[in-house]
Amino acid sequence: MSTHFTFTDFPVLETERFILRKAQENDCLDLFELYSNESVVKYIPLEPFNSVEDTKSEMIWYEKIFEEQSGLRWVIEEPVTKKVIGTCGFLNYEKAHNRLEIGYDLIPSYWKKGIMKETLSTIIHFAFTKMNVNKIEAKVVPENITSIKLLEKLNFNQEGMLREHEFEKGNYVDLVIFSILKREYKNLKYV
């Protein structure tokens, strides 16, 4: 099974309220605001950023996963203000198995406004229709109840617990694994 998406041009996607696009150098301050916030990095394997240099390193990683064809990371931009308020995307893309992992984050002042459901619905559609993946996975720290509820709203199913799966911030952490399959996605009413 071949993919339709070739990783030659970075895709720009639009939702009802936002533009999802490639990170640019002038996004550094907005991304620093995002990743220097302890609430944002609480459940992800990053320490709060201390400088704009940390942000530049993160943006280099976005470029690297795209060049390696192992992932895509979009910034979430408000079209009117041009402010970047978060990111979303895919990593660990395994072409041989047609699966990838979803990830996302958002500045806290934008939480509880339906933004992640809106943006993730768009990139999930992209993954199933343009990348031709069969499975999208999400790995979440069990304490991250908000993220778990979001995945459930997006019709992800819990597969199980990966016990002490990663070593993050000096501790082994469990991860709950969720997924949605292409056939399940096709059967949803909102598709």
Coordinates of C-alpha atoms in Angstrom, one line a residue:
M1 CA 0.0 0.0 0.0
S2 CA 1.6 3.3 -1.0
T3 CA 1.0 6.7 0.6
H4 CA -0.4 9.6 -1.3
F5 CA 1.6 12.2 0.7
T6 CA 5.2 12.4 -0.4
F7 CA 6.8 14.8 2.2
T8 CA 8.0 17.1 -0.6
D9 CA 6.0 20.2 0.3
F10 CA 4.8 20.9 3.9
P11 CA 1.0 20.9 3.8
V12 CA -1.0 23.9 5.0
L13 CA -4.3 23.0 6.5
E14 CA -7.2 25.1 7.5
T15 CA -9.9 24.5 10.2
E16 CA -12.9 26.6 10.8
R17 CA -10.9 29.0 13.0
F18 CA -7.2 28.3 12.5
I19 CA -4.4 27.8 10.0
L20 CA -2.1 24.8 10.5
R21 CA 1.2 25.4 8.9
K22 CA 5.0 24.9 9.1
A23 CA 6.9 26.7 11.9
Q24 CA 8.8 29.8 10.8
E25 CA 11.6 31.7 12.5
N26 CA 9.2 34.5 13.5
D27 CA 7.2 32.0 15.5
C28 CA 10.1 31.7 18.1
L29 CA 8.6 34.0 20.7
D30 CA 5.1 32.4 20.5
L31 CA 6.6 28.9 20.7
F32 CA 8.8 30.0 23.6
E33 CA 5.7 31.3 25.4
L34 CA 4.1 27.8 24.8
Y35 CA 7.0 25.6 25.9
S36 CA 8.3 27.8 28.8
N37 CA 4.9 27.2 30.5
E38 CA 5.1 24.5 33.2
S39 CA 1.5 23.6 32.7
V40 CA 2.1 22.8 29.0
V41 CA 5.1 20.6 29.5
K42 CA 3.8 18.9 32.7
Y43 CA 2.9 15.7 30.9
I44 CA 5.4 15.7 28.0
P45 CA 9.0 14.7 28.0
L46 CA 10.3 18.3 27.9
E47 CA 11.6 20.6 30.6
P48 CA 10.2 24.2 30.5
F49 CA 12.2 26.2 27.9
N50 CA 14.6 28.7 29.4
S51 CA 15.5 30.6 26.2
V52 CA 14.6 31.2 22.6
E53 CA 17.5 29.0 21.8
D54 CA 15.5 26.1 23.2
T55 CA 12.7 27.0 20.9
K56 CA 15.0 27.0 17.9
S57 CA 16.2 23.5 18.8
E58 CA 12.5 22.4 18.9
M59 CA 11.9 23.9 15.5
I60 CA 15.0 22.1 14.1
W61 CA 13.4 18.9 15.4
Y62 CA 10.2 19.7 13.4
E63 CA 12.4 20.1 10.3
K64 CA 14.3 16.9 11.0
I65 CA 11.2 14.7 11.4
F66 CA 9.8 16.1 8.1
E67 CA 13.0 15.5 6.2
E68 CA 13.3 12.0 7.6
Q69 CA 9.6 11.4 6.7
S70 CA 9.0 10.2 10.3
G71 CA 6.6 13.0 11.2
L72 CA 4.9 16.4 10.7
R73 CA 4.4 19.1 13.2
W74 CA 2.1 22.0 12.5
V75 CA 1.9 25.2 14.4
I76 CA -1.7 26.4 15.2
E77 CA -2.0 30.0 14.0
E78 CA -4.9 32.4 14.6
P79 CA -5.4 33.9 11.2
V80 CA -6.3 37.5 12.3
T81 CA -3.5 38.0 14.9
K82 CA -1.0 35.6 13.3
K83 CA -0.3 34.4 16.8
V84 CA 0.8 30.8 17.2
I85 CA -1.1 29.3 20.1
G86 CA 0.0 25.7 20.0
T87 CA 1.2 22.8 17.9
C88 CA -0.1 19.4 16.7
G89 CA 1.2 16.7 14.5
F90 CA 2.5 13.2 14.0
L91 CA 5.7 11.4 15.0
N92 CA 7.0 7.8 14.8
Y93 CA 5.5 7.3 11.4
E94 CA 6.0 3.7 10.4
K95 CA 5.3 3.4 6.7
A96 CA 5.7 -0.4 6.6
H97 CA 2.9 -0.7 9.1
N98 CA 0.9 2.4 8.0
R99 CA 0.7 3.8 11.5
L100 CA 1.8 6.9 13.4
E101 CA 1.5 8.7 16.7
I102 CA -0.4 11.9 17.3
G103 CA 0.9 14.7 19.6
Y104 CA -0.4 18.2 20.6
D105 CA -0.1 21.1 22.9
L106 CA -1.7 24.5 23.5
I107 CA -1.1 27.7 25.5
P108 CA -3.3 27.4 28.7
S109 CA -5.3 30.6 28.0
Y110 CA -6.8 28.8 25.0
W111 CA -7.7 25.6 26.9
K112 CA -11.4 24.5 27.0
K113 CA -12.4 26.2 23.8
G114 CA -12.6 23.2 21.5
I115 CA -9.4 24.2 19.7
M116 CA -7.6 20.8 20.0
K117 CA -10.7 18.9 19.0
E118 CA -11.1 21.1 15.9
T119 CA -7.4 21.0 14.9
L120 CA -6.9 17.3 15.7
S121 CA -10.0 16.4 13.7
T122 CA -8.4 18.1 10.7
I123 CA -5.0 16.4 11.0
I124 CA -6.6 13.0 11.7
H125 CA -8.6 13.4 8.4
F126 CA -5.3 14.3 6.6
A127 CA -3.6 11.2 8.0
F128 CA -6.3 8.8 6.9
T129 CA -7.1 10.4 3.5
K130 CA -3.7 11.8 2.3
M131 CA -1.2 9.7 4.1
N132 CA -3.3 6.5 3.9
V133 CA -2.4 5.4 7.4
N134 CA -4.4 2.5 8.9
K135 CA -3.8 3.4 12.6
I136 CA -3.2 6.6 14.6
E137 CA -1.9 6.0 18.2
A138 CA -1.7 8.3 21.2
K139 CA 0.4 7.7 24.3
V140 CA -0.8 9.7 27.4
V141 CA 0.4 9.8 31.0
P142 CA -2.5 8.4 33.0
E143 CA -2.8 11.6 35.2
N144 CA -3.4 13.7 32.0
I145 CA -7.2 13.3 32.3
T146 CA -7.9 16.3 30.0
S147 CA -6.0 14.7 27.2
I148 CA -7.6 11.3 27.7
K149 CA -11.1 13.0 27.6
L150 CA -10.1 14.7 24.3
L151 CA -9.0 11.4 22.7
E152 CA -12.3 9.8 23.8
K153 CA -14.2 12.7 22.2
L154 CA -12.2 12.0 19.0
N155 CA -13.3 8.3 19.1
F156 CA -9.9 6.9 20.1
N157 CA -10.1 3.6 22.0
Q158 CA -7.9 2.7 24.9
E159 CA -5.7 -0.3 24.1
G160 CA -3.9 -0.7 27.4
M161 CA -1.2 0.5 29.7
L162 CA 2.5 0.6 28.9
R163 CA 4.0 0.2 32.4
E164 CA 7.1 2.4 33.2
H165 CA 7.5 2.8 29.5
E166 CA 9.6 6.0 29.4
F167 CA 12.1 7.6 31.6
E168 CA 11.1 11.3 31.9
K169 CA 12.2 14.0 34.2
G170 CA 14.0 11.5 36.5
N171 CA 11.2 9.0 36.8
Y172 CA 9.8 6.0 34.9
V173 CA 6.3 6.9 33.7
D174 CA 3.4 4.7 32.7
L175 CA 1.7 5.6 29.4
V176 CA -1.9 4.7 28.4
I177 CA -2.1 3.9 24.7
F178 CA -5.1 4.9 22.6
S179 CA -5.8 4.4 19.0
I180 CA -8.2 4.9 16.1
L181 CA -8.3 2.7 13.0
K182 CA -9.1 3.8 9.5
R183 CA -12.1 1.6 9.3
E184 CA -13.5 3.0 12.6
Y185 CA -12.9 6.5 11.3
K186 CA -14.7 5.8 8.1
N187 CA -17.8 4.7 10.1
L188 CA -18.0 7.9 12.1
K189 CA -20.9 10.2 11.3
Y190 CA -18.9 13.4 11.1
V191 CA -16.6 12.1 8.3

